[in-house]
Amino acid sequence: MAEDVFKALADPTRRHILDELVERDGQTLFEICARLMNKHGLGLSRQAISQHLAVLESAGLVHSRREGRCKFHDLDTEPLELIATRWLRPDAPESTP
Amino acid sequence: MRIHLTSVFVDDQEKAARFYTDVLGFVKKHDISMGEGGDRWLTVVSPEDPDGPELLLEPSGHPAVQPYKTALVEDGIPATAFAVSDVRAEFERLRGLGVFFTQEPLEMGPVTTAVLDDTCGNLIQIEHMKQGEHTS
């Protein structure tokens, strides 16, 4: 699990996706693509961004949900807490490496 | 050459006629019966440009249409886009009428956009450009 989180965070595009989800939670793929293009100059294909989202999902940092016929992506910062406690609060019960 | 007609595939033409006129504020231009299937040649125009491009509210009967629409909507991709003078004001007005937005107003440099559900199986983007940046 922690391994997946480090891998997910190692990529700048994926960090930009997280930045944008912090600004507004619950975005469609279209909105994420538009933000990366217009705010960060990242003209990636939708397929490429889908793949980045899949990596973030498998690390537990993003969850997708369906509302009506649409799919929205939400941020989940809990995996980051687990990383932080490992070094910042090593006595905490969740601090298993 | 100029753009005279564009179209969206709507799940239900009657429902679409109401949404595109009563809610979005377009006006009906043509409404012609297309025979026994019940399909109509149904177009709307902007009251700000009644002789301008027409939007055809096209039936979704062809088997390729539903998979196409379903895939676009799932990823939040609009079928088409309309210009408004103020996205935020239009968002507030439409939300007050019960319209569901898949993307609330988002300012990205010179352009502001929002994306709404037309209740007929499509997403529609509304947008405005900052004053003086219409040419970009």
XYZ file of C-alpha atoms in Angstrom:
233
model
C 0.000 0.000 0.000
C 2.671 2.551 1.038
C 4.706 1.482 -1.980
C 1.788 2.417 -4.260
C 1.444 5.812 -2.588
C 5.108 6.681 -3.107
C 4.922 5.574 -6.715
C 1.751 7.603 -7.263
C 3.318 10.746 -5.788
C 6.555 10.395 -7.739
C 5.013 11.763 -10.929
C 4.515 15.536 -11.395
C 1.353 15.147 -13.489
C -0.236 13.065 -10.757
C 0.751 15.666 -8.181
C -0.941 18.337 -10.341
C -4.091 16.202 -10.457
C -4.071 16.048 -6.652
C -3.507 19.844 -6.494
C -6.573 20.391 -8.662
C -8.703 17.987 -6.617
C -7.696 19.880 -3.463
C -9.053 23.012 -5.124
C -12.323 21.290 -5.971
C -13.305 17.758 -5.110
C -15.509 15.651 -7.361
C -14.290 16.272 -10.899
C -15.041 14.499 -14.153
C -12.226 13.326 -16.405
C -13.134 16.225 -18.712
C -12.644 18.815 -15.972
C -9.327 17.290 -14.870
C -8.097 17.350 -18.496
C -9.229 20.962 -18.919
C -7.469 22.059 -15.733
C -4.207 20.293 -16.623
C -4.289 21.831 -20.089
C -5.311 25.373 -19.193
C -3.624 25.830 -15.840
C -0.505 23.705 -16.223
C -0.004 23.570 -19.987
C -0.181 19.766 -19.896
C -1.827 18.736 -23.150
C -2.015 15.040 -22.362
C -4.442 12.696 -24.050
C -7.515 11.619 -22.101
C -6.167 8.071 -22.135
C -2.930 9.201 -20.502
C -4.812 11.097 -17.806
C -7.094 8.094 -17.279
C -4.005 5.992 -16.658
C -2.653 8.519 -14.144
C -6.024 8.442 -12.376
C -5.897 4.633 -12.277
C -2.495 4.811 -10.520
C -3.872 7.328 -8.013
C -6.920 5.107 -7.451
C -4.862 2.003 -6.830
C -2.868 3.981 -4.238
C -6.145 4.957 -2.549
C -5.509 8.667 -3.122
C -8.462 9.079 -5.500
C -11.821 7.358 -5.491
C -14.263 7.435 -8.361
C -18.011 7.391 -7.906
C -20.959 7.388 -10.237
C -23.659 9.974 -9.996
C -26.330 9.513 -12.597
C -24.519 8.635 -15.821
C -21.385 10.561 -14.898
C -18.198 9.484 -13.145
C -16.615 11.838 -10.595
C -13.194 11.652 -8.937
C -12.731 12.481 -5.258
C -9.520 13.039 -3.322
C -8.689 10.859 -0.307
C -5.782 12.100 1.793
C -5.852 9.221 4.266
C -2.944 7.319 2.655
C -0.844 10.483 3.175
C -1.599 10.387 6.906
C -0.202 6.870 7.061
C 3.002 8.002 5.378
C 3.349 10.986 7.704
C 2.801 9.049 10.895
C 5.566 6.654 9.944
C 8.199 9.329 10.572
C 6.429 12.189 12.304
C 4.570 10.145 14.908
C 6.401 6.796 14.994
C 4.651 5.756 18.220
C 1.198 6.053 16.678
C -0.512 2.690 16.242
C -0.843 3.110 12.436
C 2.880 3.583 11.944
C 3.642 0.124 10.603
C 5.979 0.570 7.650
C -19.091 28.652 -46.160
C -20.737 29.135 -42.779
C -22.176 26.966 -40.037
C -25.931 26.813 -40.491
C -26.961 23.772 -38.459
C -25.478 21.726 -35.667
C -27.086 18.966 -33.668
C -27.328 17.082 -30.404
C -28.833 13.601 -30.112
C -31.632 13.798 -27.556
C -33.269 10.861 -25.768
C -36.738 12.394 -26.037
C -37.556 15.190 -28.473
C -40.572 16.493 -26.556
C -38.640 16.663 -23.299
C -35.692 18.218 -25.129
C -37.922 20.880 -26.725
C -39.080 21.908 -23.260
C -35.585 21.916 -21.743
C -33.922 23.837 -24.569
C -36.716 26.469 -24.665
C -38.229 26.761 -21.160
C -34.985 26.209 -19.245
C -32.096 27.255 -21.495
C -34.137 29.976 -23.217
C -33.808 29.129 -26.908
C -36.804 29.515 -29.238
C -38.264 26.913 -31.573
C -37.524 27.538 -35.249
C -38.759 24.428 -37.071
C -40.948 21.597 -35.858
C -41.860 19.297 -38.728
C -43.218 15.765 -38.441
C -40.924 13.254 -40.154
C -43.466 10.511 -40.733
C -44.910 7.577 -38.891
C -42.016 6.935 -36.524
C -42.931 10.066 -34.604
C -39.552 11.684 -35.217
C -39.560 15.425 -35.846
C -37.277 17.883 -37.600
C -36.962 20.045 -34.512
C -34.624 23.013 -34.365
C -34.100 25.863 -31.938
C -32.256 29.163 -32.254
C -31.009 31.778 -29.857
C -33.444 34.685 -29.342
C -30.324 36.879 -29.564
C -29.660 35.578 -33.085
C -32.916 34.208 -34.563
C -31.458 34.010 -38.091
C -28.232 32.467 -36.833
C -27.175 28.811 -36.588
C -29.898 26.337 -35.715
C -29.502 23.554 -33.184
C -31.171 20.347 -34.331
C -32.596 18.264 -31.484
C -32.027 14.980 -33.239
C -33.633 11.638 -32.304
C -31.330 9.036 -30.718
C -32.773 6.032 -32.523
C -29.643 4.895 -34.381
C -27.918 2.044 -32.489
C -24.564 3.840 -32.504
C -25.949 6.848 -30.656
C -26.504 5.465 -27.155
C -23.009 3.949 -26.715
C -21.510 7.195 -28.019
C -23.528 9.363 -25.634
C -22.995 7.044 -22.664
C -19.219 7.082 -23.109
C -19.058 10.878 -23.440
C -21.269 11.531 -20.421
C -19.353 9.048 -18.252
C -16.169 11.065 -18.767
C -17.953 14.417 -18.408
C -17.390 15.429 -22.048
C -19.845 18.002 -23.451
C -21.686 17.294 -26.691
C -21.511 20.968 -27.622
C -20.946 24.434 -26.148
C -22.960 27.648 -25.973
C -21.722 31.187 -25.393
C -23.191 33.192 -22.520
C -22.300 36.663 -21.285
C -21.610 35.531 -17.712
C -21.122 31.864 -16.819
C -21.476 32.450 -13.078
C -24.792 34.311 -13.458
C -26.147 31.697 -15.870
C -25.020 28.923 -13.524
C -26.928 30.526 -10.637
C -30.027 31.045 -12.790
C -30.055 27.487 -14.129
C -29.253 25.879 -10.804
C -32.228 27.782 -9.409
C -34.326 26.009 -12.045
C -33.048 22.626 -10.870
C -30.407 22.074 -13.550
C -27.606 19.679 -12.554
C -24.040 20.788 -13.285
C -21.264 18.215 -13.677
C -18.755 21.072 -13.597
C -19.381 24.245 -11.664
C -17.959 27.500 -13.060
C -14.230 27.246 -13.597
C -12.058 30.191 -14.566
C -9.050 29.172 -16.608
C -7.143 32.216 -17.779
C -9.227 34.024 -20.386
C -12.059 31.491 -20.460
C -14.700 30.571 -17.899
C -16.695 27.371 -18.395
C -19.329 25.246 -16.690
C -20.944 21.969 -17.781
C -24.595 21.050 -17.324
C -26.801 18.001 -17.886
C -29.482 18.596 -20.539
C -31.666 15.768 -19.054
C -31.755 14.188 -22.540
C -28.478 12.295 -22.345
C -25.997 15.086 -23.111
C -23.683 17.414 -21.300
C -23.543 21.020 -22.497
C -20.716 23.450 -21.847
C -21.464 27.135 -21.333
C -18.591 29.557 -21.668
C -17.551 33.160 -21.834
C -14.288 34.852 -22.727
C -12.902 37.753 -20.773
C -13.567 41.107 -22.443
C -11.152 41.804 -25.262
C -9.975 38.208 -25.606
C -12.565 36.945 -28.073
C -10.013 36.375 -30.761
C -7.867 33.788 -28.977
